[in-house]
PDB file of C-alpha atoms in Angstrom:
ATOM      1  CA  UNK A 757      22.706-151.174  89.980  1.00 49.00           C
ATOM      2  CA  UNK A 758      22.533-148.747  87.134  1.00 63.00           C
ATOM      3  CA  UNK A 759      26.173-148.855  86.387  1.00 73.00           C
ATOM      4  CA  UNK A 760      27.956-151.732  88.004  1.00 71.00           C
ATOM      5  CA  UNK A 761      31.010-151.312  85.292  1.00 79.00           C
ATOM      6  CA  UNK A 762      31.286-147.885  86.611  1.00 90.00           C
ATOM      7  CA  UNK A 763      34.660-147.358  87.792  1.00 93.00           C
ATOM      8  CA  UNK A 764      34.950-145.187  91.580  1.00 95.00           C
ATOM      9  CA  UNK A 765      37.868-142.891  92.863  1.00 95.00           C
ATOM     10  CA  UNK A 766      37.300-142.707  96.999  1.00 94.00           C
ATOM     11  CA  UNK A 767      39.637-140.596  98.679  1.00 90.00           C
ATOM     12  CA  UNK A 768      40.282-138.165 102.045  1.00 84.00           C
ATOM     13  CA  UNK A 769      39.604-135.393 102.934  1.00 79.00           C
ATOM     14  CA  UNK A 770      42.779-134.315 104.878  1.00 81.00           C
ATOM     15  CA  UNK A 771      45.384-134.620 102.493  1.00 85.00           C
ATOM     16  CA  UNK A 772      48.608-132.073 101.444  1.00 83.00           C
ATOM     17  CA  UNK A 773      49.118-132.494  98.192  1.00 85.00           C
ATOM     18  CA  UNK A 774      51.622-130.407  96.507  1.00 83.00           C
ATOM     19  CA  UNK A 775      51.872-131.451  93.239  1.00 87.00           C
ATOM     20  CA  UNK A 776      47.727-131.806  91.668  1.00 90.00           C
ATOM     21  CA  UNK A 777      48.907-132.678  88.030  1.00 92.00           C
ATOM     22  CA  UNK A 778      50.720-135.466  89.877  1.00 92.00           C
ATOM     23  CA  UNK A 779      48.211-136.582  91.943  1.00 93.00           C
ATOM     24  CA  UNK A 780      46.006-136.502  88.632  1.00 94.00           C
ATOM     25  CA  UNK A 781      48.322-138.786  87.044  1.00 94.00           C
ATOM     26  CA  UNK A 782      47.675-141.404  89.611  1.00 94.00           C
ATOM     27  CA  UNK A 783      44.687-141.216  90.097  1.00 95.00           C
ATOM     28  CA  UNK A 784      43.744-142.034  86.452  1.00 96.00           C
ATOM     29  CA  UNK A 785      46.462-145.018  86.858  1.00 96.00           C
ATOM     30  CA  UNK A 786      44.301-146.261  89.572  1.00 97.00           C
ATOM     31  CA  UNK A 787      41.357-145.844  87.741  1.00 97.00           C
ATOM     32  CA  UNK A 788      42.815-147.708  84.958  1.00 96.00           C
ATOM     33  CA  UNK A 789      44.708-150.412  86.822  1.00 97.00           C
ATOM     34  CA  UNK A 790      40.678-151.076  88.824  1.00 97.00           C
ATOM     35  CA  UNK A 791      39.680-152.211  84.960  1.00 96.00           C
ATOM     36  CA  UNK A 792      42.504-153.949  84.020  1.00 96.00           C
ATOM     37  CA  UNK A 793      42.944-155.920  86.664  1.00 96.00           C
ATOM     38  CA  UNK A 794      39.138-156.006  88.044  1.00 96.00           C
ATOM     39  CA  UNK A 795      40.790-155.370  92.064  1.00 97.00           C
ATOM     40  CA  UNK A 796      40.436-152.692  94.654  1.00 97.00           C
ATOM     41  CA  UNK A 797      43.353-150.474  94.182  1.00 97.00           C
ATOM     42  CA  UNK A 798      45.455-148.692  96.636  1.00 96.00           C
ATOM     43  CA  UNK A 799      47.810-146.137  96.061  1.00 96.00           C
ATOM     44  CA  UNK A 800      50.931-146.258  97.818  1.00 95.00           C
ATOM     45  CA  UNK A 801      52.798-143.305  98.253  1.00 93.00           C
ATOM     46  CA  UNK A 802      56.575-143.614  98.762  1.00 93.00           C
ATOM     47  CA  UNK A 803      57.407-142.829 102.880  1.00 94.00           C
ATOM     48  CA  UNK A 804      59.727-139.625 103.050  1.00 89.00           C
ATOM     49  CA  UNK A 805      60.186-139.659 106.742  1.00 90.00           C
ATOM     50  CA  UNK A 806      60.038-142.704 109.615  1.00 91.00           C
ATOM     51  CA  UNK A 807      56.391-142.350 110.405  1.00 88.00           C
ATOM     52  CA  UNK A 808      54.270-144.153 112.822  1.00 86.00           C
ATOM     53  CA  UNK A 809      50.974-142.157 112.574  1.00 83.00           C
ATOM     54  CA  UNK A 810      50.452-143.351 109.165  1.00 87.00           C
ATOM     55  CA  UNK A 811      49.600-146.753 107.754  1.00 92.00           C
ATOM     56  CA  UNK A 812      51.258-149.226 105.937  1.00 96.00           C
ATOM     57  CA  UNK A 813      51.322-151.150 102.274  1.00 97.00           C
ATOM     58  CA  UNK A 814      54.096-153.980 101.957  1.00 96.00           C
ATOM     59  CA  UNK A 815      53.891-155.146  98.455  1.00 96.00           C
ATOM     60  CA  UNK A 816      53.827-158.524  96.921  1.00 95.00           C
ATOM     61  CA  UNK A 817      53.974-159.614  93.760  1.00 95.00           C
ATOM     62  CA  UNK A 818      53.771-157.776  90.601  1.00 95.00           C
ATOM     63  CA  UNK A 819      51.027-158.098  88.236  1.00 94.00           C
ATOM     64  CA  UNK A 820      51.736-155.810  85.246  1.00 90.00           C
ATOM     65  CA  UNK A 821      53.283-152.647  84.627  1.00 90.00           C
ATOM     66  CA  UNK A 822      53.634-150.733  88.441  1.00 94.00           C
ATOM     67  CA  UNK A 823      51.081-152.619  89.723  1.00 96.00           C
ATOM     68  CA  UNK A 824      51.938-155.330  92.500  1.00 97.00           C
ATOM     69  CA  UNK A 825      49.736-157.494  94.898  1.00 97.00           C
ATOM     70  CA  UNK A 826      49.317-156.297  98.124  1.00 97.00           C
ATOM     71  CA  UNK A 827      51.240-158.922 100.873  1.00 95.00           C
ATOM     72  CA  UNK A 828      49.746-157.250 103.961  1.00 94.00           C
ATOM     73  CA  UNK A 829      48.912-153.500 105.502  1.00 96.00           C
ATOM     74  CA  UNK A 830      50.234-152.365 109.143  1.00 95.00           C
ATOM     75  CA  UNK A 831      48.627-149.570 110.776  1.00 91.00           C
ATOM     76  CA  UNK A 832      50.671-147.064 112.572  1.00 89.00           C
ATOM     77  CA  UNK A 833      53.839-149.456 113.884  1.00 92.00           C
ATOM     78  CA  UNK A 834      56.401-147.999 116.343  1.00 91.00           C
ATOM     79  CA  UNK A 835      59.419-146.168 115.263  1.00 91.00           C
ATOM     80  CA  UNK A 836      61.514-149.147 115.233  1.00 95.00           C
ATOM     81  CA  UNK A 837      59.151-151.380 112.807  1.00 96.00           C
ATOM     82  CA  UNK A 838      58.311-148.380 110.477  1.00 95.00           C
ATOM     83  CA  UNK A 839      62.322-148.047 109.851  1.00 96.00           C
ATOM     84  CA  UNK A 840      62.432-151.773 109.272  1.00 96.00           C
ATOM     85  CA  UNK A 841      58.966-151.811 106.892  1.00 97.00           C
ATOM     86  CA  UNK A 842      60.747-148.590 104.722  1.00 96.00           C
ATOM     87  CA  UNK A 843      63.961-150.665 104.491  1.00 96.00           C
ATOM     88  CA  UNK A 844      61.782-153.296 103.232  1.00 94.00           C
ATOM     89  CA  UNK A 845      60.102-151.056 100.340  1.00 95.00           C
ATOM     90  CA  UNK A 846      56.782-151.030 102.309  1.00 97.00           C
ATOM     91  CA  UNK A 847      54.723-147.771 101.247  1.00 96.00           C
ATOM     92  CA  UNK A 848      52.381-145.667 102.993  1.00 95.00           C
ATOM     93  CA  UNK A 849      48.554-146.323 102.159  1.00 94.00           C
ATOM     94  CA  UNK A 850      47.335-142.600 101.265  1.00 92.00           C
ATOM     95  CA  UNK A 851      43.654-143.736 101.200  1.00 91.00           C
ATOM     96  CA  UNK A 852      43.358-142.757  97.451  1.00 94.00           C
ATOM     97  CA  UNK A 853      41.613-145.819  96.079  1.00 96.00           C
ATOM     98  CA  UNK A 854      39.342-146.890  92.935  1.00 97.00           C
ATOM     99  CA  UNK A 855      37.513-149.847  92.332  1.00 97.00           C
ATOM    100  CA  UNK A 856      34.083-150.820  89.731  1.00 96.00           C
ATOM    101  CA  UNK A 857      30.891-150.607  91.532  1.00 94.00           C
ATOM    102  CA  UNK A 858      30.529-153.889  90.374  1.00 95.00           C
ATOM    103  CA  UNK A 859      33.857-155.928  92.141  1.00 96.00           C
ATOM    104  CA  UNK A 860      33.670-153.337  95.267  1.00 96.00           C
ATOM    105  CA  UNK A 861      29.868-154.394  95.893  1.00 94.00           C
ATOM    106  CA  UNK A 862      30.989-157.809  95.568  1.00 96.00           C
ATOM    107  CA  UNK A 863      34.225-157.612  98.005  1.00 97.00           C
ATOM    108  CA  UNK A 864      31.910-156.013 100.275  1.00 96.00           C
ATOM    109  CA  UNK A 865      28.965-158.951 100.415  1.00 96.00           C
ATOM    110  CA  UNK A 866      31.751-161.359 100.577  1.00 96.00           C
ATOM    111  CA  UNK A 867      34.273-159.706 103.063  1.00 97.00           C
ATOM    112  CA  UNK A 868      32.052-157.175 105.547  1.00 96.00           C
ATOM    113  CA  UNK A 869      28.849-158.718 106.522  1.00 96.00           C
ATOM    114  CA  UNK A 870      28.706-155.834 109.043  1.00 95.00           C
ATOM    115  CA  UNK A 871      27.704-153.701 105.718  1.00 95.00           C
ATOM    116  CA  UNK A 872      26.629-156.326 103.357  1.00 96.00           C
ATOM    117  CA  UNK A 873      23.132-157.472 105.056  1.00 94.00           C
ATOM    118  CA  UNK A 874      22.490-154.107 104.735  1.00 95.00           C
ATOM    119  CA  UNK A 875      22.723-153.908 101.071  1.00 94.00           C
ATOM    120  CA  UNK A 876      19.314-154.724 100.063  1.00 94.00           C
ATOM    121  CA  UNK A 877      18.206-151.356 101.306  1.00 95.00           C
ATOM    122  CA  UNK A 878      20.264-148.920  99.157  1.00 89.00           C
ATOM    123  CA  UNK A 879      18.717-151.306  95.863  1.00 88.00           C
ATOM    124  CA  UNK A 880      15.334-150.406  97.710  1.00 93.00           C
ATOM    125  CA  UNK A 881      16.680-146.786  97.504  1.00 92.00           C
ATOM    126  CA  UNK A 882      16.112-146.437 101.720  1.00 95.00           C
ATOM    127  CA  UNK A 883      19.697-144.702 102.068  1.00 94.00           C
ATOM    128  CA  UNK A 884      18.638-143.479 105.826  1.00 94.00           C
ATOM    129  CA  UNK A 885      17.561-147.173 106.890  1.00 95.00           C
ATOM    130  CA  UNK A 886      20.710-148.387 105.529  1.00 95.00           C
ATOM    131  CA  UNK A 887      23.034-145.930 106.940  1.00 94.00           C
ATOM    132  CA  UNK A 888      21.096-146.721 110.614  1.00 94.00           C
ATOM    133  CA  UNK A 889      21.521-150.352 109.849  1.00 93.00           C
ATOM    134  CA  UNK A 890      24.785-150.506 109.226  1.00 93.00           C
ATOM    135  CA  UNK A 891      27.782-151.285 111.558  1.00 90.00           C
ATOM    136  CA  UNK A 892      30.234-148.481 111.439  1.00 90.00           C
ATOM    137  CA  UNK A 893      33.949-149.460 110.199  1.00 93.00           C
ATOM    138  CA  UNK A 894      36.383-148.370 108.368  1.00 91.00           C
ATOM    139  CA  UNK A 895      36.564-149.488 104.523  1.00 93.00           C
ATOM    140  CA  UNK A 896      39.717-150.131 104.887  1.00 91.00           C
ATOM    141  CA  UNK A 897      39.365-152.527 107.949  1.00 93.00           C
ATOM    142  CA  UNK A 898      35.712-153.923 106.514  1.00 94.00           C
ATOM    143  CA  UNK A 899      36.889-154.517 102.452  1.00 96.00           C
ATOM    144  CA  UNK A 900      40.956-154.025 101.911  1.00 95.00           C
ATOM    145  CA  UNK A 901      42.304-156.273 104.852  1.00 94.00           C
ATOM    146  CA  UNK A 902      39.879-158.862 103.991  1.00 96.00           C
ATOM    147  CA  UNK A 903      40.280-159.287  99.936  1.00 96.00           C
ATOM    148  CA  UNK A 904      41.946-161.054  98.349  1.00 94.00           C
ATOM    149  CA  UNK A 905      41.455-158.721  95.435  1.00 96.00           C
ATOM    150  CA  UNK A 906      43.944-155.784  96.739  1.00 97.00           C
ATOM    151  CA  UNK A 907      46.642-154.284  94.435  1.00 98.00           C
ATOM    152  CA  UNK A 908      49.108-151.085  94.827  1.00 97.00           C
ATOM    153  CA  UNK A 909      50.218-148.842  92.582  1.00 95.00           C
ATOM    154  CA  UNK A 910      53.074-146.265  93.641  1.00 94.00           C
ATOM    155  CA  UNK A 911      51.854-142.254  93.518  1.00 91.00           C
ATOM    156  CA  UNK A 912      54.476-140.190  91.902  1.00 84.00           C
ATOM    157  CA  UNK A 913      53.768-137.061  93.511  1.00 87.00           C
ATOM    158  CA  UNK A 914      54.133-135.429  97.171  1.00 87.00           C
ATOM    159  CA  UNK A 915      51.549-136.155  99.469  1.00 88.00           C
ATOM    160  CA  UNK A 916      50.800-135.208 103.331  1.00 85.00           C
ATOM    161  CA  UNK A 917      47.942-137.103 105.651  1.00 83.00           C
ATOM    162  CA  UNK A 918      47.512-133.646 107.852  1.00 80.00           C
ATOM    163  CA  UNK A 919      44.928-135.281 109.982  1.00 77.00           C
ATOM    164  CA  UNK A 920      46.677-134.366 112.977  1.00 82.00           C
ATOM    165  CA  UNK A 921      47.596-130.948 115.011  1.00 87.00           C
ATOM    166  CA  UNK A 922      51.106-131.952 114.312  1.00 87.00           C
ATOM    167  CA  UNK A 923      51.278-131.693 110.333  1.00 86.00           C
ATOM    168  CA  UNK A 924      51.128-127.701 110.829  1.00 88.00           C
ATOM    169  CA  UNK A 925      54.917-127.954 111.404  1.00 87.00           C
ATOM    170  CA  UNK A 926      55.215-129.852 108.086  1.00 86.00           C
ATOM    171  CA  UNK A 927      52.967-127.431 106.637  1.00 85.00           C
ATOM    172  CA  UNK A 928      53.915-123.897 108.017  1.00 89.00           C
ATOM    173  CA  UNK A 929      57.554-122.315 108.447  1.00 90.00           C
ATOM    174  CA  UNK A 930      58.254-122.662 111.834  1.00 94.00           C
ATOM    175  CA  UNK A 931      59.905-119.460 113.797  1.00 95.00           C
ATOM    176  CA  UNK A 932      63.658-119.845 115.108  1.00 95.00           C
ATOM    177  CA  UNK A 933      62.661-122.041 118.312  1.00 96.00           C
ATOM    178  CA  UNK A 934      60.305-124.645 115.779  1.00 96.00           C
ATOM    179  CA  UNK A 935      57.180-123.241 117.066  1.00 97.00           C
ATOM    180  CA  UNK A 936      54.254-122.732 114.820  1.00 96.00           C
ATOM    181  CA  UNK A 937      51.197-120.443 115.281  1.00 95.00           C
ATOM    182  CA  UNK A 938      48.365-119.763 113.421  1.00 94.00           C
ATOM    183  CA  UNK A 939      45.512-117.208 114.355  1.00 95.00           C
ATOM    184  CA  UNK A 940      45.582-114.576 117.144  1.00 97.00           C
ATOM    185  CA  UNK A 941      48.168-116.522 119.323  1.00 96.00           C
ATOM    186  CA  UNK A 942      51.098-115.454 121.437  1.00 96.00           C
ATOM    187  CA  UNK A 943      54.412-117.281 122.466  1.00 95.00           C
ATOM    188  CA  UNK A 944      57.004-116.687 125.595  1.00 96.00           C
ATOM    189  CA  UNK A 945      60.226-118.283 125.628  1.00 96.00           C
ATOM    190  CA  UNK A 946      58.542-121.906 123.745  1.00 97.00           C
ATOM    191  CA  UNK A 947      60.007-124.354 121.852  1.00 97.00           C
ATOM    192  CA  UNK A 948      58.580-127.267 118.926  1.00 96.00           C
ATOM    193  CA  UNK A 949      55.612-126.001 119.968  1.00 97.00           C
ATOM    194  CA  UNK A 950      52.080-125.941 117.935  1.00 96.00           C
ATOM    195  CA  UNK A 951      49.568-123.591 118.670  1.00 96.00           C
ATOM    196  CA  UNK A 952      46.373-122.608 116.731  1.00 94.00           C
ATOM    197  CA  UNK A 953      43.139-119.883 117.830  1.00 95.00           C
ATOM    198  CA  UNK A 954      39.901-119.574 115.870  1.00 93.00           C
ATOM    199  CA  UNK A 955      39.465-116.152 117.203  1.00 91.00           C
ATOM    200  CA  UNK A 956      40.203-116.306 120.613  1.00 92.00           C
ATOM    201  CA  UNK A 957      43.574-114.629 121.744  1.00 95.00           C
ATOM    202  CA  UNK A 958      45.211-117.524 123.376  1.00 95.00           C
ATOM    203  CA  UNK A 959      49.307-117.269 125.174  1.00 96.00           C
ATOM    204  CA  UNK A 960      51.508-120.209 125.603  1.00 96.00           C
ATOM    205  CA  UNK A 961      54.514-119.400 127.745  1.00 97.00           C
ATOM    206  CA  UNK A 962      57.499-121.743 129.159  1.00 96.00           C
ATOM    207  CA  UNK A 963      56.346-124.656 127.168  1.00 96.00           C
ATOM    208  CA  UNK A 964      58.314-127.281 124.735  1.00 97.00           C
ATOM    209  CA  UNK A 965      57.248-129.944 122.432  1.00 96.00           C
ATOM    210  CA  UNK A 966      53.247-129.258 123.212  1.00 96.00           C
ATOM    211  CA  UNK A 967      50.316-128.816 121.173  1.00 96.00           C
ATOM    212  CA  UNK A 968      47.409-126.059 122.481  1.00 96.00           C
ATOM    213  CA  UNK A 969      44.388-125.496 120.127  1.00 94.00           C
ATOM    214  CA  UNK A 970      41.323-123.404 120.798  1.00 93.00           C
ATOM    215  CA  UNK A 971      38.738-124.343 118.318  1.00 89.00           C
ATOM    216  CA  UNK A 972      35.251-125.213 118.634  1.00 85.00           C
ATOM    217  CA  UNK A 973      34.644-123.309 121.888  1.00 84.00           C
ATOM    218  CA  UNK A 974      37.173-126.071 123.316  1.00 86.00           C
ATOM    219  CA  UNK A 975      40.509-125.935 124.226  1.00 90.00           C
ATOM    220  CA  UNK A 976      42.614-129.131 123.572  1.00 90.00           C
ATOM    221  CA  UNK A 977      46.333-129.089 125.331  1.00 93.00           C
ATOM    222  CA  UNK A 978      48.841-132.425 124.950  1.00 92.00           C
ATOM    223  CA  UNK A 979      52.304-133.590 124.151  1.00 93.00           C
ATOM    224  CA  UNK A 980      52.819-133.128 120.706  1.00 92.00           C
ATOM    225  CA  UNK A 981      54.340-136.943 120.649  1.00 87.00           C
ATOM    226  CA  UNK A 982      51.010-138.077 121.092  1.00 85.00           C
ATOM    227  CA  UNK A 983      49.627-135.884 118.779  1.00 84.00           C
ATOM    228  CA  UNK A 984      48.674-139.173 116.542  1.00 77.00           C
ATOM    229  CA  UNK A 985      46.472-140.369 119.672  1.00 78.00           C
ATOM    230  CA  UNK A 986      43.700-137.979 119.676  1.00 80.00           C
ATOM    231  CA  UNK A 987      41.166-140.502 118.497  1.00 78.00           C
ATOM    232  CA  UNK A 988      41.822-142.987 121.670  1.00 81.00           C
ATOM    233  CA  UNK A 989      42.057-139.590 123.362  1.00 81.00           C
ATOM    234  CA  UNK A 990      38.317-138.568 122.498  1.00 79.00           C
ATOM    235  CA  UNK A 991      37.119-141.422 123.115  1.00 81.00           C
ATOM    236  CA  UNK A 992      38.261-142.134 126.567  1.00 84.00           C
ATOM    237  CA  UNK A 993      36.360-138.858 127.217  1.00 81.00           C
ATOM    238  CA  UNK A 994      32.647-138.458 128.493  1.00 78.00           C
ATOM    239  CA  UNK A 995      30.525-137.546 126.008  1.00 75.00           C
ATOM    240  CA  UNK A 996      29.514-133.865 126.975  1.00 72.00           C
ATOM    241  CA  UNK A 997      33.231-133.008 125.950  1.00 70.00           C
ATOM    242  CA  UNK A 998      33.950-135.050 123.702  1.00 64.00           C
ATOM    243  CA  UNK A 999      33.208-132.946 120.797  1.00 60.00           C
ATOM    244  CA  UNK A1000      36.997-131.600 121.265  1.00 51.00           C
ATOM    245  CA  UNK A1001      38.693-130.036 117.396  1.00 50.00           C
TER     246      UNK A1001
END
């Protein structure tokens, strides 16, 4: 309420990002494009490999400049549909958006009414009672696959989502066989394998294409091809353990 021009950058916290002057630029293009256009912006990041952790922007129209409409998003498709959505020009959504207080606030009390009847509190400044009031969900779900108001802009510069145990192979040199370690970890006769210790001397020995992680006072062990599944993995879990890294 005390700025409802104000104009809002939201982004991750589990991003690669190799090139920050690029990123920058982008970021003030969102930021710009949000003004212009008065629409929740999403940057869209160009797809460099077939990927089907990630999610999905297929643009529409354009609008102005780089800016297009956004026709619909897909979340995580199989191998087969991400190939065919890449072919297509889709991009993938990085999470990197902007948006005025004012039109977000709005999207929201139109689009998520599992957020917006609890909107009164935050004017009321009770940010606890609104936080325990609220319905949990993703913005993403809640605002940007419910507007109408959703626009892309392309992001000229390289980007990782390394919110999964597998992005350490993107992300560290793997040894001759394709593992990757990190911490006090020891390998026999492995291949594509992924292991990581925070301190405790861990071995992995006869093993291919598997994921081990100590962390946490945990240890978490599965096939790295459903290293994108640890979510429905956790959750399927009962609660004492479910705390897993």
């Amino acid at each position: 309420d005390r700025d409802p021009d104000a104009t809002i950058l939201s982004m991750h916290a589990d991003w690669h990002l190799a090139d920050p002057d690029g990123f920058r630029r982008a970021a003030r293009a969102a930021l710009a494009a949000a003004r212009k256009h008065d629409a929740l912006i999403t940057v869209g990041i160009r797809p460099s490999r077939t990927e089907t952790g990630f999610g999905y922007i297929v643009p529409g129209g354009a609008v102005g400049g780089a800016v297009r409409r956004v026709e619909r998003f897909r979340e995580k498709p199989d191998r087969e549909e991400a190939r065919r959505l890449i072919a297509e020009g889709a991009l993938w959504n990085s999470g990197l958006f902007a948006w005025t207080a004012r039109r977000f606030l709005e999207e929201v009390r139109t689009h998520a009414p599992e957020v917006a009847a609890a909107l009164p509190l935050l004017a009321q400044q009770k940010v606890e009672q609104f936080f325990s009031s609220v319905q949990p969900i993703a913005v993403d779900v809640a605002v940007f696959e419910r507007s109408g108001r959703v626009m892309t802009l392309p992001g000229d510069f390289p980007w990782d989502d390394v919110g999964a145990w597998d992005a350490l192979a993107r992300l560290r040199q793997p040894d001759a066989a394709g593992n990757v370690a990190v911490g006090p970890v020891a390998m026999h006769e492995c291949r594509d394998c992924i292991a990581w210790s925070d301190g405790t001397p861990i071995v992995v020995s006869g093993l291919a294409n598997v994921i081990v992680i100590h962390a946490n006072e945990r240890v978490l062990v599965l096939d790295r091809n459903r290293a994108a599944d640890l979510k429905q993995t956790l959750d399927a879990l009962p609660p004492d353990i479910r705390e897993l890294p």
